[in-house]
PDB file of C-alpha atoms in Angstrom:
ATOM      1  CA  HIS L   1       0.081  -0.064  -0.017  1.00 83.00           C
ATOM      2  CA  ALA L   2       3.003   2.295  -0.350  1.00 91.00           C
ATOM      3  CA  HIS L   3       2.456   3.267  -4.043  1.00 95.00           C
ATOM      4  CA  PRO L   4       1.574   6.937  -4.365  1.00 93.00           C
ATOM      5  CA  ASP L   5      -1.416   6.289  -6.600  1.00 93.00           C
ATOM      6  CA  TYR L   6      -2.990   3.711  -4.210  1.00 96.00           C
ATOM      7  CA  LEU L   7      -6.254   5.118  -2.900  1.00 95.00           C
ATOM      8  CA  GLY L   8      -7.388   2.097  -0.762  1.00 94.00           C
ATOM      9  CA  MET L   9     -10.394  -0.003  -0.841  1.00 93.00           C
ATOM     10  CA  LEU L  10     -13.753   1.369  -2.067  1.00 92.00           C
ATOM     11  CA  GLY L  11     -17.287   0.825  -0.563  1.00 92.00           C
ATOM     12  CA  MET L  12     -18.854   1.259   2.820  1.00 92.00           C
ATOM     13  CA  HIS L  13     -15.538   0.209   4.737  1.00 93.00           C
ATOM     14  CA  GLY L  14     -13.376   1.939   2.025  1.00 94.00           C
ATOM     15  CA  THR L  15     -11.568   5.236   1.849  1.00 96.00           C
ATOM     16  CA  ARG L  16     -13.161   8.612   0.839  1.00 96.00           C
ATOM     17  CA  ALA L  17     -10.466   9.000  -1.803  1.00 96.00           C
ATOM     18  CA  ALA L  18     -11.180   5.620  -3.432  1.00 96.00           C
ATOM     19  CA  ASN L  19     -14.876   6.272  -3.211  1.00 95.00           C
ATOM     20  CA  MET L  20     -14.661   9.743  -4.831  1.00 96.00           C
ATOM     21  CA  ALA L  21     -12.300   8.566  -7.775  1.00 96.00           C
ATOM     22  CA  ILE L  22     -15.022   5.819  -8.685  1.00 95.00           C
ATOM     23  CA  GLN L  23     -17.765   8.434  -8.660  1.00 96.00           C
ATOM     24  CA  GLU L  24     -15.587  10.623 -11.010  1.00 96.00           C
ATOM     25  CA  CYS L  25     -14.112   7.915 -13.231  1.00 97.00           C
ATOM     26  CA  ASP L  26     -15.021   7.521 -17.014  1.00 98.00           C
ATOM     27  CA  LEU L  27     -13.754   3.918 -17.309  1.00 98.00           C
ATOM     28  CA  LEU L  28     -13.937   1.165 -14.840  1.00 97.00           C
ATOM     29  CA  VAL L  29     -11.982  -1.995 -15.389  1.00 96.00           C
ATOM     30  CA  VAL L  30     -13.389  -4.729 -13.162  1.00 95.00           C
ATOM     31  CA  VAL L  31     -11.453  -7.948 -12.772  1.00 95.00           C
ATOM     32  CA  GLY L  32     -13.299 -10.671 -10.722  1.00 93.00           C
ATOM     33  CA  ALA L  33     -15.633  -8.232  -8.690  1.00 90.00           C
ATOM     34  CA  ARG L  34     -19.309  -8.922  -8.358  1.00 87.00           C
ATOM     35  CA  PHE L  35     -20.659  -5.256  -7.678  1.00 90.00           C
ATOM     36  CA  ASP L  36     -21.621  -6.285  -4.121  1.00 89.00           C
ATOM     37  CA  ASP L  37     -23.781  -3.651  -2.330  1.00 90.00           C
ATOM     38  CA  ARG L  38     -21.110  -3.140   0.227  1.00 88.00           C
ATOM     39  CA  ALA L  39     -18.788  -1.970  -2.521  1.00 89.00           C
ATOM     40  CA  THR L  40     -21.211   0.027  -4.707  1.00 92.00           C
ATOM     41  CA  GLY L  41     -23.778   1.277  -2.255  1.00 89.00           C
ATOM     42  CA  LYS L  42     -26.709   2.291  -4.403  1.00 90.00           C
ATOM     43  CA  LEU L  43     -25.884   0.552  -7.729  1.00 90.00           C
ATOM     44  CA  SER L  44     -27.740   3.029  -9.821  1.00 89.00           C
ATOM     45  CA  GLU L  45     -25.440   5.852  -8.517  1.00 91.00           C
ATOM     46  CA  PHE L  46     -22.133   3.742  -8.705  1.00 94.00           C
ATOM     47  CA  ALA L  47     -19.489   5.110 -11.100  1.00 95.00           C
ATOM     48  CA  PRO L  48     -22.416   6.960 -12.997  1.00 95.00           C
ATOM     49  CA  PHE L  49     -20.128   8.167 -15.943  1.00 96.00           C
ATOM     50  CA  ALA L  50     -18.104   5.163 -16.456  1.00 97.00           C
ATOM     51  CA  ARG L  51     -17.938   2.752 -19.274  1.00 98.00           C
ATOM     52  CA  VAL L  52     -17.460  -0.719 -17.818  1.00 98.00           C
ATOM     53  CA  ILE L  53     -15.016  -3.519 -18.969  1.00 98.00           C
ATOM     54  CA  HIS L  54     -15.828  -6.562 -16.895  1.00 97.00           C
ATOM     55  CA  LEU L  55     -13.528  -9.648 -16.739  1.00 97.00           C
ATOM     56  CA  ASP L  56     -14.816 -12.611 -14.655  1.00 97.00           C
ATOM     57  CA  ALA L  57     -14.092 -16.464 -14.739  1.00 96.00           C
ATOM     58  CA  ASP L  58     -17.810 -16.935 -14.106  1.00 95.00           C
ATOM     59  CA  ALA L  59     -19.695 -15.715 -17.139  1.00 95.00           C
ATOM     60  CA  TYR L  60     -22.864 -15.534 -15.322  1.00 94.00           C
ATOM     61  CA  GLU L  61     -21.492 -12.701 -13.195  1.00 94.00           C
ATOM     62  CA  ILE L  62     -20.739 -10.458 -16.101  1.00 96.00           C
ATOM     63  CA  SER L  63     -23.517  -7.847 -16.431  1.00 94.00           C
ATOM     64  CA  LYS L  64     -25.456  -9.492 -13.641  1.00 93.00           C
ATOM     65  CA  LEU L  65     -25.721  -6.325 -11.593  1.00 93.00           C
ATOM     66  CA  ARG L  66     -24.095  -3.743 -13.732  1.00 94.00           C
ATOM     67  CA  THR L  67     -24.158  -3.745 -17.554  1.00 95.00           C
ATOM     68  CA  ALA L  68     -20.713  -4.247 -19.031  1.00 97.00           C
ATOM     69  CA  ASP L  69     -19.771  -2.267 -22.180  1.00 98.00           C
ATOM     70  CA  ILE L  70     -17.208  -4.878 -22.823  1.00 98.00           C
ATOM     71  CA  ALA L  71     -17.628  -8.295 -21.381  1.00 97.00           C
ATOM     72  CA  VAL L  72     -14.535 -10.429 -21.064  1.00 97.00           C
ATOM     73  CA  PRO L  73     -15.298 -14.003 -19.715  1.00 96.00           C
ATOM     74  CA  GLY L  74     -12.166 -15.753 -18.758  1.00 95.00           C
ATOM     75  CA  ASP L  75      -9.595 -16.361 -16.087  1.00 89.00           C
ATOM     76  CA  VAL L  76      -6.464 -14.224 -15.550  1.00 80.00           C
TER      77      VAL L  76
END
């Protein structure tokens, strides 16, 4: 956590900086996350301006809660 660009965890237990960055981002690259309400809060207000690239090993999870602009089913 020593990198100067590290903002910390987002969501209800996250940092203000991380949550503000998400709200202002225009591209959100999601790798293996499920858009849980503890991370997103009110989903309709989460990263409202962002296009979403969603990569997940479980193809069912992609666009399940937040529509992905680019879906990438697969494993890293």
